[in-house]
Short mmCIF file of C-alpha atoms in Angstrom, two decimals:
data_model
loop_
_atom_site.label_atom_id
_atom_site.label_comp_id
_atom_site.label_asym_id
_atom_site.label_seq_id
_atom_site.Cartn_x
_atom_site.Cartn_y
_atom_site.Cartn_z
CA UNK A 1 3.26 62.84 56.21
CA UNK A 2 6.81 64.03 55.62
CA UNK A 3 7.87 67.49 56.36
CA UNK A 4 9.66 69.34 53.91
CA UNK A 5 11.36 71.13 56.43
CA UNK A 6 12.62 68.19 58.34
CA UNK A 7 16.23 67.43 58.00
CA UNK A 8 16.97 64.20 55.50
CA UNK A 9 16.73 60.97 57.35
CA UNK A 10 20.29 59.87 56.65
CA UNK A 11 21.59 62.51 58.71
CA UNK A 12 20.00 61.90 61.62
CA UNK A 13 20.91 59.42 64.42
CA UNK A 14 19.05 57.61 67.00
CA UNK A 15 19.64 57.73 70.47
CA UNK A 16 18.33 56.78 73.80
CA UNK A 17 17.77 58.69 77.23
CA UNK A 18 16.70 58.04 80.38
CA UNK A 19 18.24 54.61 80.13
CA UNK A 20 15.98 53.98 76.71
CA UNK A 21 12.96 55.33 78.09
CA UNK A 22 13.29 57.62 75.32
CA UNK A 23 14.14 58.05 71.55
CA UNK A 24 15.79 60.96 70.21
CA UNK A 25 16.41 61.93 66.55
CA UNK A 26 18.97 64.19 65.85
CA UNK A 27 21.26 65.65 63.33
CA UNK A 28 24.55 64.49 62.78
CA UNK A 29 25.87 67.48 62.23
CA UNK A 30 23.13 69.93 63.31
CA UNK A 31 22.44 71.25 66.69
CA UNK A 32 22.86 68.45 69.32
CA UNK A 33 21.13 68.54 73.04
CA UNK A 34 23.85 68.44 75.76
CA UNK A 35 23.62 67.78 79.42
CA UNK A 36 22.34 71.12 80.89
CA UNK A 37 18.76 69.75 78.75
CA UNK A 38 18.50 66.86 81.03
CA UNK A 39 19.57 69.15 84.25
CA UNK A 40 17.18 71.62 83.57
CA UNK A 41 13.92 69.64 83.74
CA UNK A 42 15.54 67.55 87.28
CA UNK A 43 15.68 70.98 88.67
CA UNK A 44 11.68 71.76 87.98
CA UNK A 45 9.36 71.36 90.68
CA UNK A 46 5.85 70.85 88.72
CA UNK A 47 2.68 70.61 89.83
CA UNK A 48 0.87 66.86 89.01
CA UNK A 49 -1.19 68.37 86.33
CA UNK A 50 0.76 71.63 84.99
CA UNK A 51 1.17 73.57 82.16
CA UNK A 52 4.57 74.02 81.11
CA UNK A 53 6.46 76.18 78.15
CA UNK A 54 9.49 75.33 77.01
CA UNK A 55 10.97 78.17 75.09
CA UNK A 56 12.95 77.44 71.90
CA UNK A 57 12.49 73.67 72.59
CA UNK A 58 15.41 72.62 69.24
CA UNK A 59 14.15 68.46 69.34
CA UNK A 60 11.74 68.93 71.65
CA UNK A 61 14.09 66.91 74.92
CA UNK A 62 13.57 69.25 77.64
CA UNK A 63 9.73 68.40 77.05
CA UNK A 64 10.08 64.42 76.35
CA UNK A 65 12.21 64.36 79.82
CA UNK A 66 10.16 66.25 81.49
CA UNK A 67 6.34 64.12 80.52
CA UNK A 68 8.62 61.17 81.57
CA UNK A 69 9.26 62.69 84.77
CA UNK A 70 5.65 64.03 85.95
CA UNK A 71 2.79 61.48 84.07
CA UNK A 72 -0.22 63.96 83.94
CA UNK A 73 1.32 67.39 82.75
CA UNK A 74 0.72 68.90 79.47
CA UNK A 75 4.06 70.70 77.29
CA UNK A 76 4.16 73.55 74.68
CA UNK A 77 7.27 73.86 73.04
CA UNK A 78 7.50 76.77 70.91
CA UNK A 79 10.12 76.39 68.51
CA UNK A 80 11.12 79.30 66.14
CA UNK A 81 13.59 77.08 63.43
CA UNK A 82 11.59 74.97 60.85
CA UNK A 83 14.16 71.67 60.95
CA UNK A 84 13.99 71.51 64.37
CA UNK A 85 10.45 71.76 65.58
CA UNK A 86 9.96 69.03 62.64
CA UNK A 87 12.28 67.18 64.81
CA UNK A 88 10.59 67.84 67.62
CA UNK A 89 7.31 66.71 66.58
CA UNK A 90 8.67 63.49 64.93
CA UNK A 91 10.61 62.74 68.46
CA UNK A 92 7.21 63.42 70.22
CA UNK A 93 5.01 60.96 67.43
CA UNK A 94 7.79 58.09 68.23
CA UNK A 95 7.69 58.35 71.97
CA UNK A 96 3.95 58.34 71.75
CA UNK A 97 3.47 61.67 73.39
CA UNK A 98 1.08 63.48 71.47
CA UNK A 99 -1.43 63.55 73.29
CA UNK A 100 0.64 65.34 76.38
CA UNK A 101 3.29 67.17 73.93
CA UNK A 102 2.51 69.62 71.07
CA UNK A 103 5.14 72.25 69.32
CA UNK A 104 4.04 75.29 68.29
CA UNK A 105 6.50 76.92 65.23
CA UNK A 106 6.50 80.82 66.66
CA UNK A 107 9.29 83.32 67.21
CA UNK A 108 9.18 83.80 71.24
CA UNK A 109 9.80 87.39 70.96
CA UNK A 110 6.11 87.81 69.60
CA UNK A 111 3.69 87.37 71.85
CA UNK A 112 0.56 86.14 72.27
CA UNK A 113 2.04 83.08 70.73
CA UNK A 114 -1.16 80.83 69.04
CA UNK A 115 -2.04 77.54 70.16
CA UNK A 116 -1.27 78.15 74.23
CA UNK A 117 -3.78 78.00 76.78
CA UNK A 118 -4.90 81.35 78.89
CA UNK A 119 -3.60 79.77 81.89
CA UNK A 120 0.11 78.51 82.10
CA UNK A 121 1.69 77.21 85.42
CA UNK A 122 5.29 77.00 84.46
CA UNK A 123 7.54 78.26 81.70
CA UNK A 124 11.25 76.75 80.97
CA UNK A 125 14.31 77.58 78.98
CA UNK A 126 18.01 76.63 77.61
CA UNK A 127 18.59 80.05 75.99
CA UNK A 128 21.46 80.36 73.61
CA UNK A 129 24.31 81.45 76.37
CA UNK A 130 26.66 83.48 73.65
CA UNK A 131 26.73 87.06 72.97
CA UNK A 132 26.82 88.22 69.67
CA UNK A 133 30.14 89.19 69.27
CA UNK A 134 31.53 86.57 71.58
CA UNK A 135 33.57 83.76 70.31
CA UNK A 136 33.77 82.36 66.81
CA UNK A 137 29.93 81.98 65.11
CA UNK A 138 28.88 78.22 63.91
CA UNK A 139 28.35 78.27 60.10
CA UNK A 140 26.25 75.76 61.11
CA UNK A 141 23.11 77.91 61.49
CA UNK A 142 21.66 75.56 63.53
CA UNK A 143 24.32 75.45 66.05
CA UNK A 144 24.77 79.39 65.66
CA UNK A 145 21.64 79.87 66.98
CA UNK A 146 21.93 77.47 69.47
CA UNK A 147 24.97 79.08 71.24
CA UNK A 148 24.83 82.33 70.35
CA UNK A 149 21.83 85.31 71.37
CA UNK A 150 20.98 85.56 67.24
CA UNK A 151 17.22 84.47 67.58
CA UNK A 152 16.45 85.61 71.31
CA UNK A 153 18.56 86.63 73.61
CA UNK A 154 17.94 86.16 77.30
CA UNK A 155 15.98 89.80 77.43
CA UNK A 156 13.51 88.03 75.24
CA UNK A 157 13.59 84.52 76.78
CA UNK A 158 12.60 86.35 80.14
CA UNK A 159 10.13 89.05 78.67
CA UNK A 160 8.56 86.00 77.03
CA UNK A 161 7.74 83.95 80.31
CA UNK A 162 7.39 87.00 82.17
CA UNK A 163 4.04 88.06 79.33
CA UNK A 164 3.40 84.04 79.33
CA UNK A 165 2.89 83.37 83.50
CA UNK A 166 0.30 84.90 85.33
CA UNK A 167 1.00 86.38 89.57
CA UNK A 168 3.10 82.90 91.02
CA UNK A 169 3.98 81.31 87.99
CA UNK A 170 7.15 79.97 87.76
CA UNK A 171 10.27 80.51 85.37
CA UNK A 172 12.75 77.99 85.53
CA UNK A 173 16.13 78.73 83.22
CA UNK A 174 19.83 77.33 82.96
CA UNK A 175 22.50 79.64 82.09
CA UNK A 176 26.44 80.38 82.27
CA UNK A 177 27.80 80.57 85.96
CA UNK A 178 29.53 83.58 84.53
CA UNK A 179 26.86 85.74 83.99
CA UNK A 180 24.65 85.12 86.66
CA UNK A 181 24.48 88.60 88.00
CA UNK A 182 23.03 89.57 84.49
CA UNK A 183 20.58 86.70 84.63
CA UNK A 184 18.98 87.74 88.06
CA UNK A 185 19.10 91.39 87.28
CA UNK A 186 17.02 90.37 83.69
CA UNK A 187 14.76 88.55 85.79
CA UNK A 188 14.15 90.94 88.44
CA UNK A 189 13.40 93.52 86.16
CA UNK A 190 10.76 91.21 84.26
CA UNK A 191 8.56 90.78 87.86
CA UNK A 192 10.51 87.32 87.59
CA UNK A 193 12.12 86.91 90.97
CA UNK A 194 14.89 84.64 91.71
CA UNK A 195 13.60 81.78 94.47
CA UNK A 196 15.87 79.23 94.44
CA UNK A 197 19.34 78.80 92.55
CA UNK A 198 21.57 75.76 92.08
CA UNK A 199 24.90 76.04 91.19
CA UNK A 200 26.76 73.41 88.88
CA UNK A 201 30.12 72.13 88.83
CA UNK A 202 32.26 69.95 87.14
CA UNK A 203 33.62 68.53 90.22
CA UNK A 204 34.19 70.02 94.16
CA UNK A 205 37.45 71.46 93.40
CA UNK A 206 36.23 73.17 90.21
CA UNK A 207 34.08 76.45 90.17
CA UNK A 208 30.57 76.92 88.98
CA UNK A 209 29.81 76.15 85.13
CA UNK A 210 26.24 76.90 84.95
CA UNK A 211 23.48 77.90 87.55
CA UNK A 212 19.76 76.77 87.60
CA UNK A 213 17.66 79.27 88.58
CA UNK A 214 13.86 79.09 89.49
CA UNK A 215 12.05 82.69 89.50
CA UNK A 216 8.15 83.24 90.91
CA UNK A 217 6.40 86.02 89.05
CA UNK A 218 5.16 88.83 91.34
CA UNK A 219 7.09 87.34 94.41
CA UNK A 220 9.05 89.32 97.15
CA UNK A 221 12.44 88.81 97.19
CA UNK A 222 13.91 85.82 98.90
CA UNK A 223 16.29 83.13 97.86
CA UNK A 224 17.08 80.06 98.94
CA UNK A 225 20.69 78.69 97.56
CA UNK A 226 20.65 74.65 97.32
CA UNK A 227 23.59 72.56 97.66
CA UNK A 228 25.37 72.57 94.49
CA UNK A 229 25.23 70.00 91.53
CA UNK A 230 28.49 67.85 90.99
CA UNK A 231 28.89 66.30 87.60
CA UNK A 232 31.87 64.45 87.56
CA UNK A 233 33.34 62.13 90.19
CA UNK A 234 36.60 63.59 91.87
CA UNK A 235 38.51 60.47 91.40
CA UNK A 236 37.16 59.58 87.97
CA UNK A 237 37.33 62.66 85.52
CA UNK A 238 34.79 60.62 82.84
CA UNK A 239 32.44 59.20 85.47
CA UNK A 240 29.31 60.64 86.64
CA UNK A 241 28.34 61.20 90.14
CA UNK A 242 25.91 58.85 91.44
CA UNK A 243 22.83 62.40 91.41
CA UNK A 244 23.81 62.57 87.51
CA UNK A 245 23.75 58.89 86.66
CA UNK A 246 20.37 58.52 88.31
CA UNK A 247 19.35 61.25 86.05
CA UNK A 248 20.70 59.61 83.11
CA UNK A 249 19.50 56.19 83.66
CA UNK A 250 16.93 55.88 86.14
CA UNK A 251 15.63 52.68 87.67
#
């Protein structure tokens, strides 16, 4: 069955993650997933048989990476744009993950969203990191919505998991270095508190790019900072480090 939402097949490409353990379709010149989707799910500490959310899931990666990393969860990815969650569903029907991935087509800001279990374990997002106001708009809408807060802003993205998880579920988000102060302060003030954080770099001489940030519903306060996340070799300015190429292409 063909979607009439889903983007024309000519302008999609093919490609592979997790050293081809995985097939993504994407749009040439649509939104395309970038590094911080495969960081995000490495940073998530699931149980063996969770439920997890992944809010505004674009193709539906975060998910596909994250059933190839823990074999007996179950993913919702909720997916407000038409083109992409019919990208998402394809990319989930040719990595044979149906059974353990479904997409549910839902603006996040509306709650209860149909088609979620009661009980959910674990809720994840790659919110748009972009004011509105900030920087130059994609006429792309795709891409617009992508970068910038037009859809959901982080407010939303947190209010969202914060209705979603019940007392010690978890929250676990990726989001500019820059306005990480705003990030735990939306958190906080959602009864999402901050329990561990990761900081990302490009390399050790450069400063943080993004942090990871996993927040317990109900939980006192108490963080624990881990070592920080190096992307990019010192002495090579194009290679990965040997943590991100085992991510990439795992064994």
């Amino acid at each position: 069955m063909v979607d009439a939402n889903s983007p024309c097949q000519d302008n999609l490409t093919s490609d592979s993650i997790l050293g081809g353990k995985i097939r993504i379709f994407q749009e040439k010149n649509g939104y395309r997933f970038s590094l911080d989707a495969v960081l995000l799910p490495h940073f998530v500490q699931s149980g063996k048989d969770s439920v997890i959310v992944d809010l505004g899931t674009g193709a539906g990666v975060i998910p596909l990476i994250l059933s190839s990393l823990y074999s007996e969860i179950k993913v919702y990815g909720v997916e407000i744009q038409d083109s992409l969650a019919g990208l998402a569903e394809r990319n989930i029907r040719e990595n044979g993950l149906q059974e353990r991935i479904s997409v549910i087509r839902h603006d996040l800001k509306k709650t209860p969203i149909p088609g979620l279990p009661k009980n959910i374990d674990y809720v994840v997002s790659n919110p748009p990191y972009r004011r509105l106001g900030s920087g130059r708009i994609n006429p792309d809408s795709q891409k617009a919505a992508a970068r910038h807060e037009i859809l959901a802003n982080l407010e939303d993205t947190a209010g969202a998991a914060a209705r979603l998880l019940g007392k010690g579920g978890r929250f676990a988000v990726v989001y500019p270095a820059s306005r990480t102060a705003e990030l735990i302060h939306c958190l906080t003030k959602n009864n999402l508190e901050p329990k561990r954080m990761r900081a990302v770099h490009s390399n050790t001489i450069s400063p943080a790019r993004l942090v990871l940030v996993e927040a317990v519903k109900g939980a006192g306060p108490q963080i624990t900072v881990e070592r920080p996340l190096f992307i990019y070799r010192d002495d090579d300015a194009h290679a990965y480090t040997d943590e991100v190429q085992t991510m990439l292409y795992p064994s």
